[in-house]
GROMACS .gro file of C-alpha atoms in nm:
model
  332
    1UNK     CA    1  -0.875   5.317   2.614
    2UNK     CA    2  -0.608   5.017   2.527
    3UNK     CA    3  -0.459   4.865   2.855
    4UNK     CA    4  -0.091   4.835   2.863
    5UNK     CA    5   0.038   4.521   2.685
    6UNK     CA    6   0.402   4.374   2.714
    7UNK     CA    7   0.445   4.347   2.340
    8UNK     CA    8   0.358   3.956   2.349
    9UNK     CA    9   0.130   3.830   2.062
   10UNK     CA   10  -0.038   3.481   2.162
   11UNK     CA   11   0.159   3.168   2.066
   12UNK     CA   12  -0.080   2.876   2.191
   13UNK     CA   13  -0.426   2.819   2.081
   14UNK     CA   14  -0.710   2.866   2.339
   15UNK     CA   15  -0.782   2.519   2.383
   16UNK     CA   16  -0.384   2.436   2.448
   17UNK     CA   17  -0.364   2.711   2.698
   18UNK     CA   18  -0.641   2.585   2.872
   19UNK     CA   19  -0.554   2.234   2.911
   20UNK     CA   20  -0.241   2.327   3.063
   21UNK     CA   21  -0.390   2.572   3.263
   22UNK     CA   22  -0.589   2.300   3.430
   23UNK     CA   23  -0.289   2.067   3.499
   24UNK     CA   24  -0.133   2.342   3.697
   25UNK     CA   25  -0.155   2.264   4.116
   26UNK     CA   26  -0.366   2.562   4.258
   27UNK     CA   27  -0.094   2.659   4.501
   28UNK     CA   28   0.119   2.831   4.217
   29UNK     CA   29  -0.197   3.019   4.125
   30UNK     CA   30  -0.123   3.314   4.337
   31UNK     CA   31  -0.094   3.700   4.309
   32UNK     CA   32   0.171   3.711   4.580
   33UNK     CA   33   0.368   3.389   4.513
   34UNK     CA   34   0.593   3.407   4.272
   35UNK     CA   35   0.681   3.076   4.010
   36UNK     CA   36   0.944   2.992   3.755
   37UNK     CA   37   0.926   2.804   3.430
   38UNK     CA   38   1.108   2.489   3.596
   39UNK     CA   39   0.857   2.473   3.894
   40UNK     CA   40   0.539   2.459   3.660
   41UNK     CA   41   0.742   2.218   3.436
   42UNK     CA   42   0.837   1.969   3.689
   43UNK     CA   43   0.486   2.011   3.862
   44UNK     CA   44   0.289   1.912   3.583
   45UNK     CA   45   0.550   1.693   3.384
   46UNK     CA   46   0.593   1.882   3.065
   47UNK     CA   47   0.903   2.037   2.905
   48UNK     CA   48   1.032   2.400   2.963
   49UNK     CA   49   0.925   2.505   2.593
   50UNK     CA   50   0.585   2.410   2.673
   51UNK     CA   51   0.577   2.641   3.007
   52UNK     CA   52   0.745   2.919   2.786
   53UNK     CA   53   0.491   2.879   2.548
   54UNK     CA   54   0.211   2.941   2.786
   55UNK     CA   55   0.409   3.192   2.956
   56UNK     CA   56   0.397   3.398   2.655
   57UNK     CA   57   0.054   3.356   2.589
   58UNK     CA   58  -0.077   3.457   2.931
   59UNK     CA   59   0.151   3.765   2.895
   60UNK     CA   60  -0.022   3.856   2.588
   61UNK     CA   61  -0.330   3.860   2.771
   62UNK     CA   62  -0.203   4.054   3.075
   63UNK     CA   63  -0.254   3.739   3.293
   64UNK     CA   64   0.091   3.714   3.389
   65UNK     CA   65   0.366   3.972   3.483
   66UNK     CA   66   0.750   3.893   3.547
   67UNK     CA   67   1.068   3.783   3.363
   68UNK     CA   68   1.241   3.517   3.548
   69UNK     CA   69   1.017   3.464   3.810
   70UNK     CA   70   0.650   3.522   3.770
   71UNK     CA   71   0.345   3.629   3.929
   72UNK     CA   72  -0.040   3.568   3.814
   73UNK     CA   73  -0.197   3.892   3.775
   74UNK     CA   74  -0.597   3.934   3.955
   75UNK     CA   75  -0.763   3.842   3.622
   76UNK     CA   76  -0.514   3.592   3.501
   77UNK     CA   77  -0.581   3.411   3.870
   78UNK     CA   78  -0.939   3.417   3.826
   79UNK     CA   79  -0.947   3.306   3.490
   80UNK     CA   80  -0.696   3.006   3.572
   81UNK     CA   81  -0.956   2.880   3.881
   82UNK     CA   82  -1.254   2.953   3.690
   83UNK     CA   83  -1.167   2.761   3.376
   84UNK     CA   84  -1.176   2.423   3.578
   85UNK     CA   85  -1.523   2.491   3.723
   86UNK     CA   86  -1.730   2.776   3.520
   87UNK     CA   87  -1.610   2.808   3.162
   88UNK     CA   88  -1.891   3.110   3.093
   89UNK     CA   89  -1.708   3.311   3.382
   90UNK     CA   90  -1.391   3.225   3.290
   91UNK     CA   91  -1.476   3.346   2.903
   92UNK     CA   92  -1.609   3.685   3.076
   93UNK     CA   93  -1.276   3.740   3.172
   94UNK     CA   94  -1.128   3.657   2.872
   95UNK     CA   95  -1.327   3.888   2.675
   96UNK     CA   96  -1.271   4.174   2.907
   97UNK     CA   97  -0.908   4.139   2.863
   98UNK     CA   98  -0.927   4.103   2.493
   99UNK     CA   99  -1.164   4.454   2.502
  100UNK     CA  100  -0.854   4.608   2.676
  101UNK     CA  101  -0.547   4.502   2.405
  102UNK     CA  102  -0.497   4.663   2.099
  103UNK     CA  103  -0.394   4.387   1.884
  104UNK     CA  104  -0.748   4.201   1.944
  105UNK     CA  105  -0.914   4.554   1.869
  106UNK     CA  106  -0.700   4.560   1.523
  107UNK     CA  107  -0.802   4.204   1.420
  108UNK     CA  108  -1.176   4.271   1.527
  109UNK     CA  109  -1.181   4.582   1.284
  110UNK     CA  110  -1.042   4.422   1.025
  111UNK     CA  111  -1.270   4.119   1.072
  112UNK     CA  112  -1.579   4.368   1.089
  113UNK     CA  113  -1.449   4.526   0.793
  114UNK     CA  114  -1.402   4.227   0.538
  115UNK     CA  115  -1.645   3.936   0.729
  116UNK     CA  116  -1.320   3.701   0.757
  117UNK     CA  117  -0.952   3.652   0.778
  118UNK     CA  118  -0.724   3.389   0.720
  119UNK     CA  119  -0.461   3.287   1.027
  120UNK     CA  120  -0.199   3.425   0.725
  121UNK     CA  121  -0.377   3.725   0.728
  122UNK     CA  122  -0.405   3.790   1.096
  123UNK     CA  123  -0.028   3.693   1.127
  124UNK     CA  124   0.087   3.932   0.819
  125UNK     CA  125  -0.118   4.199   1.034
  126UNK     CA  126   0.072   4.150   1.338
  127UNK     CA  127   0.396   4.150   1.152
  128UNK     CA  128   0.309   4.494   0.976
  129UNK     CA  129   0.174   4.651   1.241
  130UNK     CA  130   0.421   4.550   1.526
  131UNK     CA  131   0.734   4.485   1.329
  132UNK     CA  132   0.757   4.143   1.419
  133UNK     CA  133   1.032   3.944   1.221
  134UNK     CA  134   0.817   3.627   1.126
  135UNK     CA  135   0.947   3.515   0.787
  136UNK     CA  136   0.817   3.095   0.838
  137UNK     CA  137   0.436   3.089   0.737
  138UNK     CA  138   0.414   2.825   0.974
  139UNK     CA  139   0.525   3.102   1.228
  140UNK     CA  140   0.232   3.324   1.070
  141UNK     CA  141  -0.020   3.056   1.104
  142UNK     CA  142   0.079   2.989   1.465
  143UNK     CA  143   0.000   3.336   1.607
  144UNK     CA  144  -0.252   3.395   1.392
  145UNK     CA  145  -0.469   3.072   1.487
  146UNK     CA  146  -0.390   3.164   1.831
  147UNK     CA  147  -0.560   3.512   1.794
  148UNK     CA  148  -0.875   3.381   1.597
  149UNK     CA  149  -0.906   3.074   1.842
  150UNK     CA  150  -0.911   3.328   2.138
  151UNK     CA  151  -1.170   3.545   1.992
  152UNK     CA  152  -1.358   3.256   1.862
  153UNK     CA  153  -1.391   3.132   2.239
  154UNK     CA  154  -1.497   3.457   2.352
  155UNK     CA  155  -1.803   3.490   2.095
  156UNK     CA  156  -1.631   3.745   1.865
  157UNK     CA  157  -1.654   3.561   1.529
  158UNK     CA  158  -1.626   3.176   1.441
  159UNK     CA  159  -1.297   3.019   1.374
  160UNK     CA  160  -1.244   2.687   1.197
  161UNK     CA  161  -0.977   2.541   0.965
  162UNK     CA  162  -0.772   2.842   0.921
  163UNK     CA  163  -1.053   3.114   0.883
  164UNK     CA  164  -1.199   3.385   1.123
  165UNK     CA  165  -1.545   3.463   1.013
  166UNK     CA  166  -1.775   3.707   1.162
  167UNK     CA  167  -2.068   3.525   1.093
  168UNK     CA  168  -2.119   3.142   1.130
  169UNK     CA  169  -1.923   2.959   0.905
  170UNK     CA  170  -2.102   2.725   0.632
  171UNK     CA  171  -2.022   2.314   0.622
  172UNK     CA  172  -1.781   2.182   0.397
  173UNK     CA  173  -1.436   2.271   0.247
  174UNK     CA  174  -1.345   2.615   0.396
  175UNK     CA  175  -1.087   2.708   0.120
  176UNK     CA  176  -1.168   2.803  -0.214
  177UNK     CA  177  -1.182   2.574  -0.527
  178UNK     CA  178  -0.848   2.580  -0.702
  179UNK     CA  179  -0.943   2.831  -0.989
  180UNK     CA  180  -0.579   2.894  -1.111
  181UNK     CA  181  -0.267   2.747  -1.184
  182UNK     CA  182   0.044   2.847  -1.027
  183UNK     CA  183   0.176   3.012  -1.310
  184UNK     CA  184  -0.153   3.264  -1.280
  185UNK     CA  185  -0.098   3.304  -0.903
  186UNK     CA  186   0.258   3.413  -0.975
  187UNK     CA  187   0.130   3.646  -1.256
  188UNK     CA  188  -0.115   3.801  -1.017
  189UNK     CA  189   0.132   3.838  -0.758
  190UNK     CA  190   0.408   3.989  -1.005
  191UNK     CA  191   0.108   4.251  -1.122
  192UNK     CA  192   0.035   4.334  -0.740
  193UNK     CA  193   0.413   4.423  -0.624
  194UNK     CA  194   0.483   4.635  -0.505
  195UNK     CA  195   0.167   4.870  -0.355
  196UNK     CA  196  -0.107   4.657  -0.447
  197UNK     CA  197  -0.408   4.750  -0.704
  198UNK     CA  198  -0.784   4.806  -0.742
  199UNK     CA  199  -0.944   4.489  -0.878
  200UNK     CA  200  -1.084   4.693  -1.192
  201UNK     CA  201  -0.716   4.773  -1.301
  202UNK     CA  202  -0.574   4.447  -1.194
  203UNK     CA  203  -0.805   4.292  -1.419
  204UNK     CA  204  -0.742   4.482  -1.722
  205UNK     CA  205  -0.346   4.471  -1.700
  206UNK     CA  206  -0.421   4.088  -1.646
  207UNK     CA  207  -0.686   4.055  -1.948
  208UNK     CA  208  -0.901   3.878  -1.718
  209UNK     CA  209  -1.257   3.902  -1.629
  210UNK     CA  210  -1.326   4.052  -1.286
  211UNK     CA  211  -1.561   3.808  -1.133
  212UNK     CA  212  -1.295   3.534  -1.239
  213UNK     CA  213  -1.027   3.722  -1.114
  214UNK     CA  214  -1.207   3.763  -0.770
  215UNK     CA  215  -1.205   3.423  -0.741
  216UNK     CA  216  -0.870   3.350  -0.856
  217UNK     CA  217  -0.757   3.625  -0.578
  218UNK     CA  218  -0.953   3.427  -0.302
  219UNK     CA  219  -0.701   3.138  -0.373
  220UNK     CA  220  -0.428   3.361  -0.362
  221UNK     CA  221  -0.569   3.477  -0.028
  222UNK     CA  222  -0.638   3.126   0.099
  223UNK     CA  223  -0.276   3.042   0.032
  224UNK     CA  224  -0.157   3.347   0.238
  225UNK     CA  225  -0.003   3.543  -0.031
  226UNK     CA  226  -0.253   3.840  -0.066
  227UNK     CA  227  -0.435   4.040   0.186
  228UNK     CA  228  -0.792   4.228   0.091
  229UNK     CA  229  -0.756   4.543   0.327
  230UNK     CA  230  -1.038   4.698   0.171
  231UNK     CA  231  -1.347   4.681  -0.076
  232UNK     CA  232  -1.236   4.621  -0.430
  233UNK     CA  233  -0.839   4.657  -0.317
  234UNK     CA  234  -0.566   4.388  -0.306
  235UNK     CA  235  -0.205   4.380  -0.192
  236UNK     CA  236   0.040   4.133  -0.124
  237UNK     CA  237   0.123   3.972   0.239
  238UNK     CA  238   0.513   4.005   0.320
  239UNK     CA  239   0.537   3.643   0.195
  240UNK     CA  240   0.364   3.751  -0.113
  241UNK     CA  241   0.623   4.009  -0.173
  242UNK     CA  242   0.918   3.790  -0.066
  243UNK     CA  243   0.786   3.581  -0.320
  244UNK     CA  244   0.787   3.787  -0.612
  245UNK     CA  245   1.160   3.875  -0.512
  246UNK     CA  246   1.282   3.555  -0.501
  247UNK     CA  247   1.464   3.311  -0.742
  248UNK     CA  248   1.256   2.993  -0.869
  249UNK     CA  249   1.402   2.755  -0.652
  250UNK     CA  250   1.277   2.990  -0.339
  251UNK     CA  251   0.938   3.062  -0.509
  252UNK     CA  252   0.897   2.665  -0.509
  253UNK     CA  253   0.975   2.602  -0.147
  254UNK     CA  254   0.758   2.897  -0.011
  255UNK     CA  255   0.493   2.764  -0.233
  256UNK     CA  256   0.506   2.431  -0.094
  257UNK     CA  257   0.525   2.552   0.301
  258UNK     CA  258   0.223   2.795   0.221
  259UNK     CA  259   0.016   2.506   0.059
  260UNK     CA  260   0.098   2.274   0.344
  261UNK     CA  261   0.027   2.528   0.595
  262UNK     CA  262  -0.312   2.616   0.420
  263UNK     CA  263  -0.666   2.486   0.408
  264UNK     CA  264  -0.609   2.273   0.088
  265UNK     CA  265  -0.395   2.075   0.299
  266UNK     CA  266  -0.713   1.888   0.377
  267UNK     CA  267  -0.725   1.778   0.050
  268UNK     CA  268  -0.366   1.650   0.022
  269UNK     CA  269  -0.473   1.470   0.351
  270UNK     CA  270  -0.749   1.309   0.231
  271UNK     CA  271  -0.583   1.227  -0.129
  272UNK     CA  272  -0.311   1.025   0.090
  273UNK     CA  273  -0.541   0.845   0.307
  274UNK     CA  274  -0.745   0.740  -0.018
  275UNK     CA  275  -0.453   0.587  -0.227
  276UNK     CA  276  -0.373   0.247  -0.176
  277UNK     CA  277  -0.054   0.068  -0.268
  278UNK     CA  278  -0.060   0.107  -0.643
  279UNK     CA  279  -0.310   0.362  -0.690
  280UNK     CA  280  -0.225   0.650  -0.923
  281UNK     CA  281  -0.345   1.004  -0.925
  282UNK     CA  282  -0.505   1.094  -1.250
  283UNK     CA  283  -0.764   1.372  -1.317
  284UNK     CA  284  -1.026   1.182  -1.251
  285UNK     CA  285  -0.929   1.075  -0.921
  286UNK     CA  286  -0.851   1.432  -0.811
  287UNK     CA  287  -1.186   1.537  -0.963
  288UNK     CA  288  -1.371   1.285  -0.757
  289UNK     CA  289  -1.213   1.412  -0.471
  290UNK     CA  290  -1.214   1.761  -0.487
  291UNK     CA  291  -1.650   1.681  -0.560
  292UNK     CA  292  -1.658   1.494  -0.261
  293UNK     CA  293  -1.467   1.725  -0.022
  294UNK     CA  294  -1.653   2.038  -0.153
  295UNK     CA  295  -1.985   1.847  -0.180
  296UNK     CA  296  -2.075   1.968  -0.503
  297UNK     CA  297  -2.203   1.823  -0.856
  298UNK     CA  298  -1.999   1.946  -1.146
  299UNK     CA  299  -2.018   1.869  -1.505
  300UNK     CA  300  -1.727   1.654  -1.644
  301UNK     CA  301  -1.575   1.941  -1.782
  302UNK     CA  302  -1.581   2.171  -1.450
  303UNK     CA  303  -1.406   1.878  -1.259
  304UNK     CA  304  -1.167   1.787  -1.507
  305UNK     CA  305  -1.069   2.158  -1.511
  306UNK     CA  306  -1.027   2.211  -1.134
  307UNK     CA  307  -0.834   1.888  -1.121
  308UNK     CA  308  -0.587   2.010  -1.357
  309UNK     CA  309  -0.542   2.340  -1.150
  310UNK     CA  310  -0.480   2.149  -0.848
  311UNK     CA  311  -0.251   1.878  -0.995
  312UNK     CA  312  -0.040   2.185  -1.108
  313UNK     CA  313  -0.038   2.311  -0.776
  314UNK     CA  314   0.077   1.949  -0.661
  315UNK     CA  315   0.336   1.915  -0.940
  316UNK     CA  316   0.503   2.234  -0.895
  317UNK     CA  317   0.546   2.182  -0.517
  318UNK     CA  318   0.687   1.824  -0.562
  319UNK     CA  319   0.425   1.679  -0.390
  320UNK     CA  320   0.338   1.464  -0.670
  321UNK     CA  321   0.573   1.288  -0.924
  322UNK     CA  322   0.535   1.145  -1.239
  323UNK     CA  323   0.480   0.783  -1.337
  324UNK     CA  324   0.349   0.558  -1.600
  325UNK     CA  325  -0.021   0.627  -1.620
  326UNK     CA  326  -0.054   0.904  -1.377
  327UNK     CA  327   0.124   1.029  -1.088
  328UNK     CA  328   0.214   0.933  -0.713
  329UNK     CA  329   0.254   1.118  -0.381
  330UNK     CA  330   0.625   1.166  -0.319
  331UNK     CA  331   0.761   0.976  -0.052
  332UNK     CA  332   0.904   1.187   0.253
   0.00000   0.00000   0.00000
């Protein structure tokens, strides 16, 4: 039976939560002596916001109770002490807590069924199931990453670069190769609106071979626009649904936010690192970058095809601008 939870969802990733807990003086870690947000902020020299985020995360784990003044629960106090000296014992306490809390059970079941979940999908599941009013993709990412990191820490799944996997992750780039243009992505999303579709029906409607469509849908999932709740069936996330109802300007804004919040940000960061002052971005430089990051050896035609798709994303989002002889990253 799931234990009663306060309705909070974890906000901090487990590494950050543990880092802050280790700084709190032991006299505050008590099941009888109350403390305030200000007490902790002053004691460890951090902002009130940081402490509030910690408290919300600890409440989501039933480690802390209270409103204006707070107390550690027994599991919370034990965890907060053990995380300093005996991480394995602390993990055991946290694992026991996650086994009692419904939203962890929901994510675990989804992970078992699908094998992997993006942090956008985890965040979107919380929105749908618990009525959370999260519209910013970075918010979905934050909460999704917090849940994924906690499960990873307790040994349920493997979390890295925005994806929680049931099995051990592979080395290299996690997000799939850019298989499709923005225009095709939007076309897929329009076809999935409003109720989703079986992949064979979607393939027929879009006149796309099913295997290729599956690859294209994997990109839509990595961007946080599409979810895959069961075998062969795809549907839009809340952000995906919003995009289909938006103007062109809002579509571009939403797409850009998701691109910069996804695993593809790694490609943009690497591109920025490799460019010198007068370097231009071309299909050749983009193709070489994709081949390097994905650790693959493609034919020149294949490499150029993927480069064209990714350049299409960068142009649509306004991340690059056209110059003579190629493109340049837009200066913020």
